[in-house]
mmCIF file of C-alpha atoms and ligand atoms in Angstrom:
data_model
loop_
_atom_site.group_PDB
_atom_site.id
_atom_site.type_symbol
_atom_site.label_atom_id
_atom_site.label_comp_id
_atom_site.label_asym_id
_atom_site.label_seq_id
_atom_site.Cartn_x
_atom_site.Cartn_y
_atom_site.Cartn_z
ATOM 1 C CA MET A 1 110.605 101.008 113.752
ATOM 2 C CA THR A 2 109.774 97.213 112.771
ATOM 3 C CA GLU A 3 112.832 94.456 113.188
ATOM 4 C CA LYS A 4 111.741 92.732 110.470
ATOM 5 C CA VAL A 5 113.943 90.898 107.835
ATOM 6 C CA ALA A 6 113.436 91.035 103.875
ATOM 7 C CA ILE A 7 115.524 89.203 101.238
ATOM 8 C CA VAL A 8 115.171 90.972 97.517
ATOM 9 C CA THR A 9 116.143 89.711 94.572
ATOM 10 C CA GLY A 10 117.873 91.389 91.825
ATOM 11 C CA ALA A 11 118.029 94.450 93.761
ATOM 12 C CA SER A 12 121.352 95.644 92.871
ATOM 13 C CA ARG A 13 119.620 97.637 89.635
ATOM 14 C CA GLY A 14 116.087 98.963 89.461
ATOM 15 C CA ILE A 15 112.809 98.328 90.282
ATOM 16 C CA GLY A 16 114.762 95.609 93.208
ATOM 17 C CA ALA A 17 117.535 98.710 93.993
ATOM 18 C CA ALA A 18 114.367 101.010 94.709
ATOM 19 C CA THR A 19 112.465 98.091 96.689
ATOM 20 C CA ALA A 20 114.827 97.771 99.032
ATOM 21 C CA THR A 21 115.981 101.667 99.979
ATOM 22 C CA LEU A 22 112.180 101.232 100.618
ATOM 23 C CA LEU A 23 112.227 99.040 102.526
ATOM 24 C CA GLY A 24 115.216 100.248 104.312
ATOM 25 C CA ARG A 25 113.417 103.121 104.853
ATOM 26 C CA ASN A 26 110.970 101.893 105.986
ATOM 27 C CA GLY A 27 112.628 99.833 108.954
ATOM 28 C CA TYR A 28 113.256 96.062 107.403
ATOM 29 C CA ARG A 29 116.989 94.821 107.647
ATOM 30 C CA VAL A 30 117.384 94.002 103.868
ATOM 31 C CA ALA A 31 119.216 90.987 102.158
ATOM 32 C CA VAL A 32 119.838 92.638 98.877
ATOM 33 C CA ASN A 33 120.782 89.898 96.545
ATOM 34 C CA TYR A 34 122.127 90.642 93.190
ATOM 35 C CA ARG A 35 124.256 88.507 90.453
ATOM 36 C CA GLN A 36 126.931 90.079 89.024
ATOM 37 C CA ARG A 37 127.003 93.810 89.581
ATOM 38 C CA SER A 38 128.574 94.012 93.145
ATOM 39 C CA ASP A 39 129.206 97.346 92.877
ATOM 40 C CA ALA A 40 125.837 98.907 92.165
ATOM 41 C CA ALA A 41 124.560 96.397 95.317
ATOM 42 C CA ASP A 42 127.072 97.877 97.218
ATOM 43 C CA SER A 43 125.697 101.368 96.374
ATOM 44 C CA VAL A 44 121.921 100.139 97.372
ATOM 45 C CA VAL A 45 123.006 98.814 101.084
ATOM 46 C CA ALA A 46 125.501 101.686 101.897
ATOM 47 C CA GLN A 47 122.310 104.458 100.917
ATOM 48 C CA ILE A 48 119.813 101.862 103.200
ATOM 49 C CA VAL A 49 122.742 101.706 105.743
ATOM 50 C CA ALA A 50 123.772 105.550 105.347
ATOM 51 C CA GLY A 51 119.294 106.330 105.722
ATOM 52 C CA GLY A 52 119.840 104.800 109.228
ATOM 53 C CA GLY A 53 119.175 100.894 108.013
ATOM 54 C CA ASP A 54 120.465 97.539 108.079
ATOM 55 C CA ALA A 55 121.163 95.695 105.206
ATOM 56 C CA PHE A 56 123.651 93.527 102.791
ATOM 57 C CA ALA A 57 124.811 92.491 99.679
ATOM 58 C CA VAL A 58 124.628 88.572 99.076
ATOM 59 C CA GLN A 59 125.581 86.915 94.978
ATOM 60 C CA ALA A 60 123.895 84.484 94.055
ATOM 61 C CA ASP A 61 121.902 83.872 91.043
ATOM 62 C CA VAL A 62 118.582 82.786 90.980
ATOM 63 C CA SER A 63 118.666 80.293 88.115
ATOM 64 C CA ASP A 64 120.636 77.976 90.871
ATOM 65 C CA GLU A 65 119.528 76.025 93.503
ATOM 66 C CA ASN A 66 122.575 75.886 95.527
ATOM 67 C CA GLN A 67 122.988 79.855 95.339
ATOM 68 C CA ILE A 68 119.423 80.380 96.508
ATOM 69 C CA LYS A 69 120.229 78.141 99.520
ATOM 70 C CA ARG A 70 122.676 79.733 100.149
ATOM 71 C CA LEU A 71 121.053 83.697 99.692
ATOM 72 C CA PHE A 72 118.844 81.965 102.642
ATOM 73 C CA ALA A 73 121.319 80.462 104.641
ATOM 74 C CA SER A 74 123.780 83.446 104.770
ATOM 75 C CA VAL A 75 120.468 85.749 105.670
ATOM 76 C CA ASP A 76 119.740 82.938 108.818
ATOM 77 C CA ASP A 77 122.924 83.067 109.794
ATOM 78 C CA ARG A 78 123.441 87.350 109.609
ATOM 79 C CA TRP A 79 119.591 87.855 111.272
ATOM 80 C CA GLY A 80 118.128 84.381 112.106
ATOM 81 C CA ARG A 81 114.915 85.469 110.615
ATOM 82 C CA LEU A 82 112.839 86.162 107.396
ATOM 83 C CA ASP A 83 109.304 88.022 107.617
ATOM 84 C CA ALA A 84 109.219 89.014 103.417
ATOM 85 C CA LEU A 85 110.039 88.010 100.490
ATOM 86 C CA VAL A 86 110.594 89.643 97.520
ATOM 87 C CA ASN A 87 110.740 87.486 93.651
ATOM 88 C CA ASN A 88 112.097 90.048 91.886
ATOM 89 C CA ALA A 89 115.190 89.178 89.450
ATOM 90 C CA GLY A 90 113.923 88.263 86.106
ATOM 91 C CA ILE A 91 115.825 88.682 82.575
ATOM 92 C CA LEU A 92 114.542 89.421 79.602
ATOM 93 C CA GLN A 93 116.438 88.751 76.057
ATOM 94 C CA PRO A 94 116.266 90.701 72.637
ATOM 95 C CA GLN A 95 113.493 90.488 70.669
ATOM 96 C CA THR A 96 112.145 87.788 68.485
ATOM 97 C CA PRO A 97 109.349 86.550 67.008
ATOM 98 C CA VAL A 98 108.359 82.635 68.398
ATOM 99 C CA GLN A 99 109.624 81.053 65.618
ATOM 100 C CA SER A 100 112.784 81.914 65.822
ATOM 101 C CA ILE A 101 113.083 80.802 69.265
ATOM 102 C CA THR A 102 115.378 78.301 70.346
ATOM 103 C CA ALA A 103 115.928 76.011 73.673
ATOM 104 C CA GLU A 104 118.609 77.712 75.260
ATOM 105 C CA ARG A 105 116.950 80.982 75.214
ATOM 106 C CA LEU A 106 113.581 79.192 76.973
ATOM 107 C CA ASN A 107 116.021 77.433 79.347
ATOM 108 C CA ARG A 108 117.428 80.654 80.613
ATOM 109 C CA ILE A 109 113.813 82.401 80.441
ATOM 110 C CA LEU A 110 112.503 80.167 82.472
ATOM 111 C CA ALA A 111 115.363 79.196 84.684
ATOM 112 C CA VAL A 112 115.435 82.286 86.387
ATOM 113 C CA ASN A 113 112.333 83.913 85.950
ATOM 114 C CA VAL A 114 110.097 80.945 86.661
ATOM 115 C CA PHE A 115 112.160 78.468 89.106
ATOM 116 C CA GLY A 116 113.808 80.636 90.832
ATOM 117 C CA PRO A 117 111.041 82.428 92.264
ATOM 118 C CA PHE A 118 109.852 79.207 93.367
ATOM 119 C CA LEU A 119 112.507 78.324 94.947
ATOM 120 C CA CYS A 120 113.317 81.360 96.556
ATOM 121 C CA CYS A 121 109.326 80.946 97.754
ATOM 122 C CA ARG A 122 110.405 76.950 99.307
ATOM 123 C CA GLU A 123 113.296 78.531 101.109
ATOM 124 C CA ALA A 124 111.403 81.633 102.777
ATOM 125 C CA LEU A 125 107.879 79.079 103.043
ATOM 126 C CA GLN A 126 110.498 76.871 104.981
ATOM 127 C CA ARG A 127 111.633 79.489 107.558
ATOM 128 C CA MET A 128 107.912 81.483 107.577
ATOM 129 C CA LYS A 129 107.048 79.338 111.385
ATOM 130 C CA THR A 130 104.513 81.971 112.687
ATOM 131 C CA GLY A 131 103.498 84.144 109.700
ATOM 132 C CA GLY A 132 104.890 85.916 106.344
ATOM 133 C CA ASN A 133 104.704 87.673 103.315
ATOM 134 C CA ILE A 134 105.780 87.564 99.607
ATOM 135 C CA VAL A 135 105.459 89.710 96.766
ATOM 136 C CA ASN A 136 106.250 88.113 93.178
ATOM 137 C CA VAL A 137 107.154 90.663 90.356
ATOM 138 C CA SER A 138 105.384 89.440 87.406
ATOM 139 C CA SER A 139 104.860 91.917 84.712
ATOM 140 C CA ILE A 140 102.151 93.247 82.228
ATOM 141 C CA ALA A 141 103.521 90.839 79.943
ATOM 142 C CA SER A 142 101.317 88.101 81.637
ATOM 143 C CA ARG A 143 98.654 89.646 80.514
ATOM 144 C CA THR A 144 99.421 91.442 77.268
ATOM 145 C CA GLY A 145 101.406 88.242 75.853
ATOM 146 C CA SER A 146 104.045 90.868 74.216
ATOM 147 C CA PRO A 147 103.908 89.351 70.674
ATOM 148 C CA HIS A 148 106.849 89.994 67.978
ATOM 149 C CA GLU A 149 109.006 90.981 70.974
ATOM 150 C CA TYR A 150 109.483 88.172 73.848
ATOM 151 C CA VAL A 151 106.253 85.935 74.518
ATOM 152 C CA ASP A 152 109.266 83.496 76.301
ATOM 153 C CA TYR A 153 109.280 86.066 78.780
ATOM 154 C CA ALA A 154 105.302 87.684 78.746
ATOM 155 C CA ALA A 155 104.710 82.705 79.079
ATOM 156 C CA SER A 156 107.313 82.433 82.556
ATOM 157 C CA LYS A 157 105.256 86.243 83.976
ATOM 158 C CA GLY A 158 102.211 83.667 84.033
ATOM 159 C CA ALA A 159 103.517 81.072 85.336
ATOM 160 C CA ILE A 160 104.587 84.261 88.135
ATOM 161 C CA ASP A 161 100.651 84.890 88.033
ATOM 162 C CA SER A 162 99.326 81.193 88.418
ATOM 163 C CA LEU A 163 102.475 80.261 91.744
ATOM 164 C CA THR A 164 100.915 83.714 93.060
ATOM 165 C CA ILE A 165 97.317 82.483 92.880
ATOM 166 C CA GLY A 166 97.792 78.589 93.831
ATOM 167 C CA LEU A 167 100.548 79.611 96.350
ATOM 168 C CA ALA A 168 98.554 82.120 98.074
ATOM 169 C CA LYS A 169 95.444 79.522 99.129
ATOM 170 C CA GLU A 170 97.985 77.299 99.954
ATOM 171 C CA VAL A 171 99.658 79.130 102.776
ATOM 172 C CA ALA A 172 97.119 81.377 103.567
ATOM 173 C CA GLY A 173 95.873 79.266 106.632
ATOM 174 C CA ARG A 174 99.538 79.750 107.821
ATOM 175 C CA GLY A 175 99.510 83.378 107.965
ATOM 176 C CA ILE A 176 101.296 84.107 105.079
ATOM 177 C CA ARG A 177 100.023 86.602 102.168
ATOM 178 C CA VAL A 178 101.812 86.124 98.552
ATOM 179 C CA ASN A 179 101.168 89.157 95.857
ATOM 180 C CA ALA A 180 102.096 90.243 92.835
ATOM 181 C CA VAL A 181 102.797 93.713 91.391
ATOM 182 C CA ARG A 182 102.311 93.383 87.388
ATOM 183 C CA PRO A 183 104.649 96.257 86.309
ATOM 184 C CA GLY A 184 103.828 98.366 83.674
ATOM 185 C CA ILE A 185 107.377 99.807 81.444
ATOM 186 C CA ILE A 186 109.427 100.874 83.874
ATOM 187 C CA GLU A 187 112.954 102.651 83.329
ATOM 188 C CA THR A 188 115.825 100.178 83.622
ATOM 189 C CA GLU A 189 118.053 98.865 81.706
ATOM 190 C CA ILE A 190 116.224 95.838 81.245
ATOM 191 C CA HIS A 191 115.292 96.621 77.754
ATOM 192 C CA ALA A 192 118.699 97.543 76.787
ATOM 193 C CA ASP A 193 118.631 94.103 77.859
ATOM 194 C CA GLY A 194 115.688 93.287 75.088
ATOM 195 C CA GLY A 195 117.627 94.826 72.352
ATOM 196 C CA GLU A 196 115.908 98.220 72.797
ATOM 197 C CA PRO A 197 117.213 100.802 75.188
ATOM 198 C CA GLY A 198 114.920 104.154 74.132
ATOM 199 C CA ARG A 199 112.278 101.290 74.518
ATOM 200 C CA ALA A 200 110.422 103.353 77.884
ATOM 201 C CA GLN A 201 109.889 106.044 76.310
ATOM 202 C CA ARG A 202 108.981 105.650 72.739
ATOM 203 C CA ILE A 203 106.026 103.057 74.869
ATOM 204 C CA GLY A 204 105.686 105.668 77.820
ATOM 205 C CA ALA A 205 104.314 108.579 75.863
ATOM 206 C CA THR A 206 101.904 106.324 74.479
ATOM 207 C CA LEU A 207 100.813 105.444 77.627
ATOM 208 C CA PRO A 208 96.750 106.553 78.855
ATOM 209 C CA LEU A 209 98.857 108.654 81.728
ATOM 210 C CA GLY A 210 101.592 109.846 79.539
ATOM 211 C CA ARG A 211 105.240 108.370 80.445
ATOM 212 C CA ALA A 212 107.077 105.493 81.514
ATOM 213 C CA GLY A 213 106.634 104.263 85.337
ATOM 214 C CA ARG A 214 109.904 104.979 87.670
ATOM 215 C CA SER A 215 111.384 101.601 89.766
ATOM 216 C CA GLU A 216 110.067 104.001 93.056
ATOM 217 C CA ASP A 217 106.238 103.592 91.432
ATOM 218 C CA VAL A 218 106.748 99.921 91.737
ATOM 219 C CA ALA A 219 108.378 99.798 94.568
ATOM 220 C CA GLU A 220 105.866 101.428 96.105
ATOM 221 C CA ALA A 221 103.361 98.859 95.739
ATOM 222 C CA ILE A 222 105.499 97.086 97.061
ATOM 223 C CA LEU A 223 106.258 98.119 99.881
ATOM 224 C CA TRP A 224 101.748 98.593 100.444
ATOM 225 C CA LEU A 225 101.507 94.073 99.482
ATOM 226 C CA LEU A 226 103.915 93.488 102.094
ATOM 227 C CA SER A 227 102.785 95.819 105.255
ATOM 228 C CA ASP A 228 99.751 94.929 107.919
ATOM 229 C CA ARG A 229 97.856 98.088 105.672
ATOM 230 C CA SER A 230 97.321 95.565 103.112
ATOM 231 C CA SER A 231 96.835 92.136 105.676
ATOM 232 C CA PHE A 232 93.398 91.403 103.741
ATOM 233 C CA THR A 233 95.320 91.113 100.576
ATOM 234 C CA THR A 234 96.369 88.067 98.766
ATOM 235 C CA GLY A 235 96.358 86.046 95.836
ATOM 236 C CA GLN A 236 95.924 89.879 94.046
ATOM 237 C CA PHE A 237 97.836 91.876 91.759
ATOM 238 C CA ILE A 238 98.636 95.720 91.545
ATOM 239 C CA ASP A 239 99.257 96.464 88.019
ATOM 240 C CA VAL A 240 101.539 99.056 87.849
ATOM 241 C CA ALA A 241 101.380 100.069 84.305
ATOM 242 C CA GLY A 242 100.164 103.525 83.343
ATOM 243 C CA GLY A 243 96.708 102.687 82.323
ATOM 244 C CA ILE A 244 98.493 99.864 79.527
ATOM 245 C CA ALA A 245 94.239 98.309 78.893
ATOM 246 C CA PRO A 246 95.853 94.300 78.647
ATOM 247 C CA SER A 247 94.809 92.602 75.359
HETATM 248 P P1 NAP B 1 117.061 95.327 86.011
HETATM 249 O O1 NAP B 1 117.731 96.790 85.571
HETATM 250 O O2 NAP B 1 117.760 94.591 84.478
HETATM 251 O O3 NAP B 1 117.770 94.883 86.981
HETATM 252 C C1 NAP B 1 118.128 93.795 87.290
HETATM 253 C C2 NAP B 1 118.332 92.877 88.045
HETATM 254 O O4 NAP B 1 117.704 91.278 88.355
HETATM 255 C C3 NAP B 1 119.694 93.353 88.708
HETATM 256 O O5 NAP B 1 119.738 93.739 89.657
HETATM 257 C C4 NAP B 1 120.171 92.054 88.310
HETATM 258 O O6 NAP B 1 122.199 91.778 89.150
HETATM 259 C C5 NAP B 1 119.155 91.149 88.932
HETATM 260 N N1 NAP B 1 119.580 89.847 87.981
HETATM 261 C C6 NAP B 1 119.727 89.283 87.329
HETATM 262 N N2 NAP B 1 119.422 88.294 86.932
HETATM 263 C C7 NAP B 1 119.824 87.663 87.827
HETATM 264 C C8 NAP B 1 120.027 86.114 88.987
HETATM 265 N N3 NAP B 1 120.309 84.955 87.606
HETATM 266 N N4 NAP B 1 119.695 86.032 89.784
HETATM 267 C C9 NAP B 1 119.874 86.802 90.865
HETATM 268 N N5 NAP B 1 119.689 88.580 90.255
HETATM 269 C C10 NAP B 1 119.645 88.190 88.574
HETATM 270 O O7 NAP B 1 115.465 94.854 86.044
HETATM 271 P P2 NAP B 1 114.295 95.654 86.013
HETATM 272 O O8 NAP B 1 113.954 96.419 84.638
HETATM 273 O O9 NAP B 1 113.902 96.205 87.018
HETATM 274 O O10 NAP B 1 112.798 94.606 86.576
HETATM 275 C C11 NAP B 1 113.443 93.881 87.874
HETATM 276 C C12 NAP B 1 112.012 92.888 87.984
HETATM 277 O O11 NAP B 1 110.541 93.367 87.302
HETATM 278 C C13 NAP B 1 112.016 91.800 86.721
HETATM 279 O O12 NAP B 1 111.688 90.436 87.119
HETATM 280 C C14 NAP B 1 111.635 91.855 85.483
HETATM 281 O O13 NAP B 1 110.931 91.204 84.338
HETATM 282 C C15 NAP B 1 109.903 92.724 86.383
HETATM 283 N N6 NAP B 1 109.690 94.028 85.059
HETATM 284 C C16 NAP B 1 110.643 94.955 84.977
HETATM 285 C C17 NAP B 1 109.588 95.595 83.786
HETATM 286 C C18 NAP B 1 110.450 96.919 83.070
HETATM 287 O O14 NAP B 1 109.432 97.824 82.325
HETATM 288 N N7 NAP B 1 111.352 97.584 83.458
HETATM 289 C C19 NAP B 1 108.454 95.681 83.056
HETATM 290 C C20 NAP B 1 107.318 94.234 83.888
HETATM 291 C C21 NAP B 1 108.146 93.377 84.522
HETATM 292 P P3 NAP B 1 122.914 92.599 88.560
HETATM 293 O O15 NAP B 1 123.280 94.399 88.428
HETATM 294 O O16 NAP B 1 124.079 92.090 89.015
HETATM 295 O O17 NAP B 1 123.038 92.479 87.044
#
């Protein structure tokens, strides 16, 4: 049983919750970050603890630098080490064409989806003195561009891809690996935020694998990237996307 410590951002629901739970089952002590749904975060923690693991919930909005610092400080206080970061928290805004986009919307998307992961990486790297592991949750949207729906979201994930490639090379010599997953259409509540709760079912049926993905499908790829079983892999991407062909 490893004693590794992981932070999973946005772990109260969806892909983050499945990842935190899987890490908990695989011996990681897990900081379950959330923004507002403390009930959901508490139930993820309870599930991990019920399985014999160790976890606690930490409220912090990853678009706010001070809240990010507080998140990492709370892990320092509790466990005094950090081995793994999963930059999962991310948002969508209602579907819109680029010609109608607002500066306010762009600011929010970039603050949560790009600034947050960058600053979380900074905080993690300051603590990973003897190696470590980062997995960024990008999206297949970085390759398709999400036309007519959310090109801003797709572009924010493009930034995450560049972060993954550049940072992996920057810190490889320190024994720190940085990889990313690119989920396709996964059944979570994020699609309701985009204005189409049934989007996963609509698109899932058209995919080569004939269904939308499950959060657990993505969590398994993240677990592998964090584990020693992928020890020669860095700066890479796993598309967990049911066979979507990027345009
Ligand atoms: P989700 O079901 O909407 O859950 C979002 C999670 O992020 C929740 O735990 C939420 O916390 C948290 N969160 C939102 N804003 C936050 C903030 N500012 N600070 C901290 N936490 C925040 O989303 P999901 O579908 O699991 O998506 C997770 C990641 O996968 C995102 O990066 C998303 O872009 C990516 N992704 C998803 C899909 C998909 O089809 N679902 C596809 C490709 C990529 P609260 O519960 O407190 O609100």
